Short mmCIF file of C-alpha atoms and ligand atoms in Angstrom, two decimals:
data_model
loop_
_atom_site.label_atom_id
_atom_site.label_comp_id
_atom_site.label_asym_id
_atom_site.label_seq_id
_atom_site.Cartn_x
_atom_site.Cartn_y
_atom_site.Cartn_z
CA MET A 1 1.62 35.25 8.95
CA SER A 2 5.39 35.15 9.26
CA ASP A 3 7.20 33.18 6.59
CA THR A 4 9.84 31.92 9.01
CA VAL A 5 9.89 29.94 12.25
CA LYS A 6 12.23 30.92 15.10
CA VAL A 7 14.13 28.34 17.12
CA PHE A 8 15.76 29.43 20.40
CA PHE A 9 18.71 27.34 21.51
CA GLU A 10 21.48 28.09 23.99
CA GLY A 11 20.87 31.82 23.92
CA ASN A 12 20.75 32.12 20.14
CA THR A 13 17.80 32.60 17.79
CA TYR A 14 17.72 30.84 14.45
CA GLU A 15 15.19 31.37 11.69
CA PHE A 16 13.98 28.66 9.36
CA PRO A 17 11.65 28.96 6.35
CA LEU A 18 7.99 28.11 6.82
CA ILE A 19 6.46 26.01 4.04
CA VAL A 20 2.70 26.14 3.50
CA GLY A 21 0.93 23.51 1.39
CA THR A 22 -2.07 24.01 -0.93
CA GLU A 23 -4.52 23.12 1.84
CA GLY A 24 -2.81 25.27 4.47
CA GLU A 25 -0.72 22.58 6.18
CA LYS A 26 2.47 24.04 7.61
CA ALA A 27 6.03 22.76 7.99
CA ILE A 28 9.39 24.11 9.16
CA ASP A 29 12.08 23.65 6.53
CA ILE A 30 14.95 22.27 8.61
CA GLN A 31 17.30 21.40 5.76
CA LYS A 32 19.88 23.82 7.16
CA MET A 33 19.20 23.07 10.84
CA ARG A 34 22.29 20.99 11.59
CA GLN A 35 24.50 23.35 9.66
CA LYS A 36 23.20 26.39 11.58
CA THR A 37 22.58 24.99 15.07
CA GLY A 38 24.40 21.64 15.33
CA LEU A 39 21.04 20.04 16.13
CA ILE A 40 19.26 17.24 14.36
CA THR A 41 15.63 16.25 14.94
CA TYR A 42 14.44 13.03 16.62
CA ASP A 43 11.24 11.55 15.17
CA PRO A 44 10.92 7.74 15.32
CA GLY A 45 8.47 6.43 12.72
CA PHE A 46 8.68 9.87 11.00
CA GLY A 47 5.31 10.87 12.51
CA ASN A 48 6.19 14.58 12.23
CA THR A 49 8.55 14.49 9.29
CA GLY A 50 7.66 15.67 5.82
CA SER A 51 10.03 13.74 3.57
CA CYS A 52 9.05 15.50 0.34
CA LYS A 53 6.73 18.02 -1.31
CA SER A 54 4.20 16.10 -3.36
CA THR A 55 1.45 16.93 -5.87
CA ILE A 56 -0.09 13.44 -5.92
CA THR A 57 -2.33 12.73 -2.93
CA PHE A 58 -3.88 14.90 -0.25
CA MET A 59 -5.05 13.45 3.08
CA ASP A 60 -6.61 15.22 6.04
CA GLY A 61 -6.66 12.66 8.83
CA GLU A 62 -8.74 14.80 11.17
CA LYS A 63 -11.51 15.37 8.62
CA GLY A 64 -11.26 12.00 6.87
CA ILE A 65 -10.38 13.45 3.46
CA LEU A 66 -8.52 11.63 0.69
CA ARG A 67 -7.97 13.04 -2.81
CA TYR A 68 -5.87 11.92 -5.76
CA ARG A 69 -4.56 14.88 -7.80
CA GLY A 70 -7.30 16.97 -6.14
CA ILE A 71 -10.22 14.61 -6.93
CA PRO A 72 -12.12 13.23 -3.90
CA ILE A 73 -11.82 9.46 -3.43
CA GLU A 74 -15.63 9.20 -3.21
CA GLN A 75 -16.00 10.52 -6.78
CA LEU A 76 -13.31 8.24 -8.15
CA ALA A 77 -14.82 5.21 -6.40
CA GLU A 78 -18.21 6.03 -7.87
CA LYS A 79 -17.33 7.09 -11.40
CA ALA A 80 -13.77 6.30 -12.45
CA SER A 81 -12.19 3.10 -13.70
CA PHE A 82 -9.02 1.76 -12.10
CA LYS A 83 -7.19 2.34 -15.38
CA GLU A 84 -8.21 6.03 -15.41
CA THR A 85 -7.19 6.34 -11.77
CA ALA A 86 -3.79 4.82 -12.51
CA TYR A 87 -3.35 7.21 -15.45
CA LEU A 88 -4.41 10.15 -13.27
CA LEU A 89 -1.92 9.32 -10.54
CA ILE A 90 0.99 8.66 -12.88
CA ASN A 91 0.41 11.46 -15.39
CA GLY A 92 -1.18 14.08 -13.16
CA MET A 93 -4.46 14.43 -15.08
CA LEU A 94 -7.42 12.36 -16.24
CA PRO A 95 -6.93 10.89 -19.71
CA ASN A 96 -9.07 11.93 -22.68
CA GLN A 97 -10.63 9.23 -24.89
CA ALA A 98 -7.62 8.94 -27.22
CA GLU A 99 -5.24 8.71 -24.26
CA ILE A 100 -7.22 6.03 -22.44
CA ASN A 101 -7.53 4.02 -25.68
CA ARG A 102 -3.77 4.19 -26.20
CA PHE A 103 -3.12 3.28 -22.56
CA SER A 104 -5.42 0.23 -22.88
CA VAL A 105 -3.65 -0.96 -26.03
CA LEU A 106 -0.25 -0.61 -24.35
CA LEU A 107 -1.41 -2.53 -21.26
CA ASN A 108 -2.72 -5.32 -23.46
CA ASP A 109 0.45 -5.40 -25.57
CA HIS A 110 2.63 -5.81 -22.47
CA SER A 111 0.44 -8.16 -20.48
CA LEU A 112 2.28 -11.37 -21.31
CA VAL A 113 5.12 -12.54 -19.09
CA HIS A 114 8.35 -14.04 -20.45
CA GLU A 115 7.76 -17.81 -20.65
CA ASP A 116 11.10 -18.49 -18.93
CA MET A 117 9.77 -16.80 -15.80
CA GLN A 118 7.45 -19.76 -15.32
CA HIS A 119 10.47 -21.89 -14.38
CA PHE A 120 11.15 -19.55 -11.49
CA TYR A 121 7.62 -19.98 -10.24
CA GLN A 122 7.76 -23.75 -10.45
CA ASN A 123 10.76 -23.81 -8.12
CA PHE A 124 9.28 -21.92 -5.18
CA PRO A 125 8.50 -24.36 -2.39
CA ARG A 126 4.83 -25.30 -2.04
CA GLY A 127 3.11 -22.98 0.41
CA SER A 128 5.40 -19.98 -0.31
CA HIS A 129 3.54 -16.77 0.41
CA PRO A 130 2.50 -15.03 -2.84
CA MET A 131 3.89 -11.70 -1.55
CA GLY A 132 7.39 -13.18 -1.31
CA ILE A 133 6.99 -14.65 -4.79
CA LEU A 134 5.69 -11.38 -6.23
CA SER A 135 8.49 -9.20 -4.84
CA THR A 136 11.10 -11.68 -6.11
CA MET A 137 9.54 -11.89 -9.56
CA VAL A 138 9.18 -8.12 -9.92
CA ASN A 139 12.88 -7.71 -9.07
CA ALA A 140 13.70 -10.46 -11.58
CA LEU A 141 11.93 -8.51 -14.36
CA ARG A 142 15.06 -6.37 -14.79
CA SER A 143 17.01 -9.46 -15.88
CA PHE A 144 14.35 -10.43 -18.40
CA TYR A 145 13.85 -6.90 -19.74
CA PRO A 146 17.23 -5.15 -19.74
CA GLU A 147 17.53 -1.37 -19.60
CA LEU A 148 16.92 0.74 -22.73
CA LYS A 149 19.39 3.52 -23.50
CA GLU A 150 16.87 6.32 -24.05
CA VAL A 151 15.78 7.47 -20.57
CA ASP A 152 12.19 8.58 -21.30
CA GLU A 153 11.45 5.49 -23.37
CA GLU A 154 12.95 3.29 -20.63
CA ILE A 155 10.74 4.88 -17.96
CA ASN A 156 7.55 4.75 -20.06
CA ILE A 157 8.01 1.16 -21.07
CA THR A 158 8.97 0.04 -17.56
CA VAL A 159 5.87 1.72 -16.11
CA THR A 160 3.62 0.06 -18.70
CA ARG A 161 5.29 -3.31 -18.24
CA LEU A 162 4.82 -3.16 -14.49
CA LEU A 163 1.14 -2.20 -14.65
CA ALA A 164 0.43 -4.89 -17.23
CA LYS A 165 2.64 -7.71 -15.98
CA VAL A 166 2.25 -7.51 -12.21
CA ARG A 167 -1.41 -8.39 -12.68
CA THR A 168 -0.51 -11.36 -14.90
CA MET A 169 2.24 -12.46 -12.51
CA ALA A 170 -0.09 -12.31 -9.53
CA ALA A 171 -2.63 -14.55 -11.27
CA MET A 172 0.14 -16.89 -12.45
CA SER A 173 1.51 -17.30 -8.95
CA TYR A 174 -1.94 -18.28 -7.72
CA LYS A 175 -2.51 -20.83 -10.50
CA ILE A 176 0.95 -22.36 -10.12
CA SER A 177 0.67 -22.51 -6.34
CA ARG A 178 -2.44 -24.65 -6.82
CA GLY A 179 -0.75 -26.83 -9.43
CA HIS A 180 -3.15 -25.57 -12.10
CA LYS A 181 -2.50 -24.60 -15.70
CA VAL A 182 -1.73 -20.91 -16.20
CA VAL A 183 -4.48 -18.87 -17.90
CA TYR A 184 -3.07 -16.27 -20.28
CA PRO A 185 -4.37 -12.69 -20.60
CA ARG A 186 -7.04 -12.09 -23.25
CA ALA A 187 -6.88 -9.03 -25.49
CA ASP A 188 -10.70 -8.83 -25.65
CA LEU A 189 -11.06 -8.32 -21.89
CA ALA A 190 -10.60 -5.06 -19.98
CA TYR A 191 -7.94 -4.77 -17.23
CA THR A 192 -9.91 -6.02 -14.22
CA ALA A 193 -12.07 -8.61 -16.00
CA ASN A 194 -8.89 -9.97 -17.57
CA PHE A 195 -7.30 -10.41 -14.17
CA LEU A 196 -10.37 -12.17 -12.75
CA ASN A 197 -10.41 -14.47 -15.75
CA MET A 198 -6.70 -15.31 -15.32
CA MET A 199 -7.34 -16.06 -11.65
CA PHE A 200 -10.48 -18.15 -11.88
CA ASP A 201 -11.00 -19.54 -15.37
CA SER A 202 -10.29 -23.24 -15.76
CA PRO A 203 -10.83 -25.92 -18.41
CA VAL A 204 -13.35 -27.67 -16.13
CA LYS A 205 -15.23 -24.55 -15.06
CA PRO A 206 -15.17 -21.53 -17.36
CA TYR A 207 -15.24 -18.26 -15.41
CA ILE A 208 -18.35 -16.13 -15.91
CA ILE A 209 -17.58 -12.44 -15.65
CA ASP A 210 -20.02 -10.56 -13.46
CA ASP A 211 -20.08 -6.75 -13.83
CA ASP A 212 -20.69 -6.16 -10.11
CA VAL A 213 -17.76 -8.36 -9.14
CA VAL A 214 -15.56 -6.53 -11.65
CA ARG A 215 -16.70 -3.18 -10.24
CA ALA A 216 -16.12 -4.29 -6.63
CA LEU A 217 -12.52 -5.20 -7.43
CA GLU A 218 -12.05 -1.96 -9.39
CA VAL A 219 -13.28 0.03 -6.39
CA PHE A 220 -10.98 -1.96 -4.07
CA TRP A 221 -8.03 -1.09 -6.34
CA ILE A 222 -9.05 2.58 -6.69
CA LEU A 223 -9.25 2.92 -2.89
CA HIS A 224 -5.75 1.46 -2.54
CA ALA A 225 -4.12 3.24 -5.48
CA ASP A 226 -2.19 5.78 -3.39
CA HIS A 227 -1.95 6.93 0.19
CA GLU A 228 0.87 9.49 0.21
CA GLN A 229 3.99 8.70 2.28
CA ASN A 230 2.93 5.38 3.89
CA CYS A 231 5.41 2.64 4.81
CA SER A 232 5.65 0.92 1.40
CA THR A 233 5.62 4.18 -0.59
CA SER A 234 8.37 5.54 1.63
CA ALA A 235 10.26 2.29 1.00
CA VAL A 236 9.90 2.85 -2.76
CA ARG A 237 11.15 6.43 -2.41
CA VAL A 238 14.00 5.57 -0.01
CA VAL A 239 15.23 2.61 -2.06
CA GLY A 240 14.69 4.61 -5.27
CA SER A 241 16.74 7.49 -3.87
CA GLY A 242 19.85 5.35 -4.32
CA ARG A 243 18.89 5.46 -8.05
CA VAL A 244 18.11 1.75 -8.36
CA ASN A 245 15.95 0.70 -11.29
CA LEU A 246 12.18 0.98 -10.97
CA TYR A 247 11.66 -2.80 -10.70
CA ALA A 248 13.95 -2.96 -7.65
CA ALA A 249 12.21 0.01 -6.01
CA ILE A 250 8.75 -1.52 -6.57
CA SER A 251 9.98 -4.88 -5.29
CA ALA A 252 11.03 -3.08 -2.08
CA GLY A 253 7.55 -1.55 -1.86
CA ILE A 254 5.93 -4.97 -2.17
CA SER A 255 8.13 -6.32 0.63
CA ALA A 256 7.25 -3.39 2.89
CA LEU A 257 3.55 -3.82 2.18
CA TRP A 258 3.60 -7.46 3.27
CA GLY A 259 3.70 -6.67 7.02
CA PRO A 260 0.53 -7.13 9.12
CA LEU A 261 0.66 -3.54 10.36
CA HIS A 262 0.49 -2.33 6.75
CA GLY A 263 -0.97 -4.14 3.69
CA GLY A 264 -0.88 -7.53 5.39
CA ALA A 265 -3.62 -6.29 7.72
CA ASN A 266 -6.36 -7.35 5.27
CA GLN A 267 -5.26 -10.99 5.63
CA ALA A 268 -4.77 -10.57 9.40
CA VAL A 269 -8.33 -9.19 9.81
CA ILE A 270 -9.94 -12.20 8.12
CA GLU A 271 -7.76 -14.56 10.17
CA MET A 272 -8.81 -12.74 13.35
CA LEU A 273 -12.53 -12.77 12.44
CA SER A 274 -12.33 -16.45 11.39
CA GLN A 275 -10.81 -17.37 14.75
CA VAL A 276 -13.59 -15.54 16.55
CA HIS A 277 -16.11 -17.44 14.46
CA GLU A 278 -14.49 -20.88 14.67
CA LYS A 279 -13.47 -20.79 18.34
CA GLY A 280 -16.45 -18.74 19.52
CA ILE A 281 -14.16 -16.11 21.13
CA PRO A 282 -16.36 -13.50 22.86
CA LEU A 283 -15.91 -10.09 21.22
CA HIS A 284 -15.43 -8.25 24.52
CA ARG A 285 -12.46 -10.57 25.18
CA LEU A 286 -10.87 -9.37 21.92
CA ILE A 287 -11.44 -5.74 22.93
CA GLU A 288 -9.95 -6.37 26.40
CA ARG A 289 -6.86 -7.96 24.83
CA ALA A 290 -6.44 -5.03 22.42
CA LYS A 291 -6.53 -2.63 25.38
CA ASP A 292 -4.12 -4.61 27.55
CA LYS A 293 -0.69 -2.99 27.28
CA LYS A 294 1.01 -6.22 28.39
CA ASP A 295 -0.57 -8.11 25.50
CA PRO A 296 0.99 -7.53 22.04
CA PHE A 297 -2.38 -8.20 20.39
CA ARG A 298 -3.90 -5.32 18.42
CA LEU A 299 -7.32 -5.16 16.88
CA MET A 300 -6.46 -5.72 13.23
CA GLY A 301 -8.09 -3.29 10.79
CA PHE A 302 -8.31 -0.58 13.44
CA GLY A 303 -6.23 2.57 13.83
CA HIS A 304 -4.16 4.60 11.43
CA ARG A 305 -1.16 6.91 11.64
CA VAL A 306 -2.94 9.70 9.77
CA TYR A 307 -6.69 9.13 10.15
CA LYS A 308 -7.98 10.17 13.53
CA THR A 309 -11.54 9.67 12.37
CA TYR A 310 -13.28 7.07 10.17
CA ASP A 311 -11.08 6.13 7.19
CA PRO A 312 -13.05 7.39 4.12
CA ARG A 313 -11.98 4.25 2.23
CA ALA A 314 -13.48 2.03 4.94
CA LYS A 315 -16.90 3.71 4.51
CA ILE A 316 -16.89 2.93 0.78
CA ILE A 317 -15.65 -0.65 1.07
CA LYS A 318 -18.11 -1.41 3.86
CA GLU A 319 -20.98 -0.49 1.51
CA TRP A 320 -19.48 -2.78 -1.10
CA CYS A 321 -19.51 -5.68 1.39
CA HIS A 322 -23.30 -5.40 1.58
CA THR A 323 -23.74 -4.85 -2.17
CA LEU A 324 -21.67 -7.86 -3.11
CA ILE A 325 -23.01 -10.21 -0.49
CA ASN A 326 -26.60 -9.35 -1.52
CA LYS A 327 -25.82 -9.57 -5.22
CA LEU A 328 -24.07 -12.93 -4.96
CA ASN A 329 -26.73 -14.14 -2.57
CA ILE A 330 -24.23 -15.41 -0.04
CA SER A 331 -24.09 -14.96 3.67
CA ASP A 332 -20.84 -14.40 5.48
CA PRO A 333 -20.87 -14.69 9.26
CA LEU A 334 -17.59 -12.74 9.30
CA LEU A 335 -19.43 -9.61 8.10
CA ASP A 336 -21.82 -9.83 11.04
CA ILE A 337 -18.92 -10.35 13.44
CA ALA A 338 -17.03 -7.40 11.93
CA MET A 339 -20.03 -5.08 12.26
CA GLU A 340 -20.67 -6.14 15.85
CA LEU A 341 -16.98 -5.70 16.70
CA GLU A 342 -16.97 -2.23 15.16
CA GLU A 343 -20.04 -1.24 17.15
CA ILE A 344 -18.45 -2.32 20.44
CA ALA A 345 -15.06 -0.76 19.65
CA VAL A 346 -16.26 2.66 18.52
CA ARG A 347 -18.22 3.06 21.80
CA ASP A 348 -15.29 1.97 23.98
CA ASP A 349 -13.41 4.74 25.86
CA TYR A 350 -9.97 3.35 24.93
CA PHE A 351 -10.79 3.40 21.21
CA ILE A 352 -12.41 6.84 21.47
CA GLU A 353 -9.45 8.35 23.38
CA ASN A 354 -6.90 6.87 20.96
CA HIS A 355 -9.00 7.84 17.90
CA LEU A 356 -9.10 4.25 16.70
CA TYR A 357 -11.63 3.63 13.94
CA PRO A 358 -11.89 0.90 11.27
CA ASN A 359 -9.40 1.40 8.46
CA VAL A 360 -9.83 0.15 4.89
CA ASP A 361 -8.51 -3.30 5.77
CA PHE A 362 -11.26 -3.98 8.28
CA TYR A 363 -13.89 -4.63 5.61
CA SER A 364 -11.89 -5.15 2.42
CA GLY A 365 -11.15 -8.82 3.15
CA ILE A 366 -14.87 -9.59 3.23
CA VAL A 367 -15.25 -8.19 -0.30
CA LEU A 368 -12.24 -10.14 -1.55
CA LYS A 369 -13.46 -13.32 0.12
CA ALA A 370 -16.91 -12.90 -1.49
CA ILE A 371 -15.24 -12.61 -4.92
CA GLY A 372 -13.50 -15.93 -4.22
CA PHE A 373 -9.91 -14.89 -3.46
CA PRO A 374 -8.03 -16.99 -0.91
CA THR A 375 -6.73 -14.99 2.07
CA SER A 376 -3.11 -15.48 1.06
CA MET A 377 -3.81 -13.40 -2.09
CA PHE A 378 -5.33 -10.42 -0.27
CA THR A 379 -2.12 -8.47 0.19
CA VAL A 380 -1.10 -9.22 -3.41
CA LEU A 381 -4.36 -7.59 -4.48
CA PHE A 382 -3.48 -4.55 -2.35
CA ALA A 383 -0.09 -4.47 -4.12
CA ILE A 384 -1.69 -4.45 -7.58
CA GLY A 385 -3.88 -1.56 -6.45
CA ARG A 386 -0.99 0.40 -4.90
CA LEU A 387 1.27 -0.01 -7.93
CA PRO A 388 0.17 3.20 -9.75
CA GLY A 389 0.79 5.17 -6.54
CA TRP A 390 4.27 3.72 -6.07
CA ILE A 391 5.11 4.49 -9.69
CA ALA A 392 3.76 8.04 -9.47
CA GLN A 393 5.71 8.69 -6.25
CA TRP A 394 8.90 7.21 -7.70
CA LYS A 395 8.56 9.34 -10.84
CA GLU A 396 7.93 12.45 -8.76
CA SER A 397 10.99 11.77 -6.62
CA THR A 398 13.25 11.36 -9.66
CA ASP A 399 12.15 14.81 -10.95
CA ASP A 400 12.30 16.53 -7.55
CA PRO A 401 14.69 19.52 -7.55
CA ASP A 402 15.14 19.04 -3.77
CA TRP A 403 16.04 15.34 -4.23
CA ARG A 404 18.87 13.88 -2.16
CA ILE A 405 19.73 10.29 -1.36
CA SER A 406 17.72 9.19 1.73
CA ARG A 407 20.08 9.02 4.62
CA PRO A 408 18.67 9.82 8.06
CA ARG A 409 20.90 10.52 11.04
CA GLN A 410 20.68 8.98 14.49
CA ILE A 411 21.37 9.69 18.14
CA TYR A 412 24.08 7.29 19.23
CA VAL A 413 23.34 5.95 22.74
CA GLY A 414 25.81 3.04 22.76
CA LYS A 415 29.10 2.65 24.65
CA PRO A 416 31.65 5.48 24.67
CA ARG A 417 35.08 4.88 23.09
CA SER A 418 36.68 1.68 24.37
CA ASP A 419 39.85 -0.17 23.33
CA TYR A 420 40.04 -3.50 21.54
CA ILE A 421 40.92 -6.35 23.96
CA PRO A 422 42.91 -9.26 22.48
CA LEU A 423 41.06 -12.59 22.72
CA GLU A 424 43.45 -14.16 25.23
CA GLU A 425 43.00 -11.22 27.65
CA ARG A 426 39.17 -11.31 27.65
CA ASP A 427 37.27 -12.71 30.68
N1 CMC B 1 -5.52 -2.04 18.60
C1 CMC B 1 -5.26 -1.65 19.87
N2 CMC B 1 -4.56 -0.54 20.17
C2 CMC B 1 -4.12 0.21 19.15
C3 CMC B 1 -4.37 -0.15 17.82
C4 CMC B 1 -5.10 -1.31 17.55
N3 CMC B 1 -5.37 -1.68 16.30
N4 CMC B 1 -3.80 0.77 17.00
C5 CMC B 1 -3.21 1.67 17.80
N5 CMC B 1 -3.41 1.34 19.10
C6 CMC B 1 -2.96 2.10 20.28
C7 CMC B 1 -1.46 1.98 20.43
O1 CMC B 1 -1.09 0.88 21.22
C8 CMC B 1 -1.12 3.31 21.05
O2 CMC B 1 -1.37 3.24 22.45
P1 CMC B 1 -0.32 3.91 23.49
O3 CMC B 1 -0.18 5.34 23.06
O4 CMC B 1 -0.98 3.72 24.81
O5 CMC B 1 0.95 3.14 23.33
C9 CMC B 1 -2.14 4.27 20.48
O6 CMC B 1 -3.25 3.47 20.06
C10 CMC B 1 -1.62 5.06 19.29
O7 CMC B 1 -1.23 4.13 18.30
P2 CMC B 1 0.20 4.06 17.62
O8 CMC B 1 0.74 2.67 17.63
O9 CMC B 1 1.08 5.14 18.15
O10 CMC B 1 -0.19 4.42 16.15
P3 CMC B 1 0.74 4.31 14.90
O11 CMC B 1 0.38 5.45 14.05
O12 CMC B 1 2.16 4.17 15.27
O13 CMC B 1 0.28 2.91 14.23
C11 CMC B 1 -1.04 1.37 13.00
C12 CMC B 1 -0.70 2.85 13.23
C13 CMC B 1 -1.94 1.28 11.77
C14 CMC B 1 0.25 0.58 12.71
C15 CMC B 1 -1.77 0.79 14.26
O14 CMC B 1 -2.98 1.50 14.46
C16 CMC B 1 -2.04 -0.71 14.14
O15 CMC B 1 -1.17 -1.50 14.48
N6 CMC B 1 -3.27 -1.10 13.65
C17 CMC B 1 -3.56 -2.51 13.42
C18 CMC B 1 -2.98 -2.94 12.08
C19 CMC B 1 -3.74 -2.38 10.91
O16 CMC B 1 -4.95 -2.42 10.85
N7 CMC B 1 -2.99 -1.86 9.90
C20 CMC B 1 -3.56 -1.35 8.66
C21 CMC B 1 -3.40 0.12 8.51
S1 CMC B 1 -4.41 0.80 7.16
C22 CMC B 1 -3.71 0.12 5.73
C23 CMC B 1 -2.44 0.77 5.38
O17 CMC B 1 -2.48 1.87 4.83
O18 CMC B 1 -1.37 0.20 5.67
#
């Protein structure tokens, strides 16, 4: 195989390096393209653009493969803890016993949030979306925890603070939004149980920790922990490329995740299924609307930029829907609606031709709802899960020898040069 790619343009031939990834995926290195040919590339939504080389996550959208640092998502979802997964993503390898113990101690030590931050929370208007609150509060962390001089220490402590405090802040925002007393983290509880306790414990009804519920949330977080160069991760990298502090970059990631086409889809799916249930909307009507090009409606929880087959995360979370619903002995009509909708959609020509299958968000909301989370918290839970991935990607970008500030070009299609017209001479 040649190690260059030839481009023919206006009678000239130009050669560009070919890059081949570990799994055989190929790319043309066009860093010198404009310099050599005067051309730039046009790729809205960056569907064909590799923005970096990365050692963190591998996805094969045609085969439905997802691996973190080489380890299949199925194995992590079955055997790993979320804490181990976070360590793996950020440090590049699974921790040994001493390392995981130290990591746990650090997360506990940093889990409290500056008391003064509570005043911020109190002043958000009632009904503010928790994603807006979370991104604001994460950005505000820089003011409460100013920068340390020693670079490595600053990075390590900021990473630990984020992993420990974002979870506490998320639970705090929920409690405060309901006008309830904040529940503080407990050193005797592990990461996920601690979060559930902060969310749901109350003086009138102590929260009873259930191992299956803890595991379901752990799996949800593991499945969301990284997904290579998605919208929010790209936001973290792009904003980080200006060399802002890590809090600001993560805050940008949280904002990007909020949208219904990205992390906000888990909330949008439950809202869509609830409407079907409450208003008795026939499912074929939903499918017809999704197919109608004049209608902006899209079937939430379906489709993906990379996966052209079933999202491997969706398979795992769908099983957890059944496990949890059986274990908790509840019935959720939304699960039945979701399964029926999936069955109709995957047999429909439009969905087959466009390779539209359920993505992770299609079933994840049912798991979160069964645990007791309100829909407005769903995307916050996605953000807690994605945090290790954002951190790992940010760290990788700061060490990247090919790093440059993100600054795409454009094709200008506006007016040609025209002169300024004084106000009194304008029509
Ligand atoms: N319902 C109906 N049609 C769809 C859908 C959908 N959910 N998704 C894609 N299509 C159509 C789309 O209109 C397009 O048709 P055409 O070529 O005729 O214009 C075709 O399928 C290809 O889709 P696309 O918009 O080019 O795909 P994309 O890669 O730009 O967008 C997506 C990916 C996830 C934004 C999109 O599939 C979507 O809007 N899905 C619904 C929202 C959703 O579930 N998002 C969660 C994604 S997974 C969690 C995460 O990682 O963020």
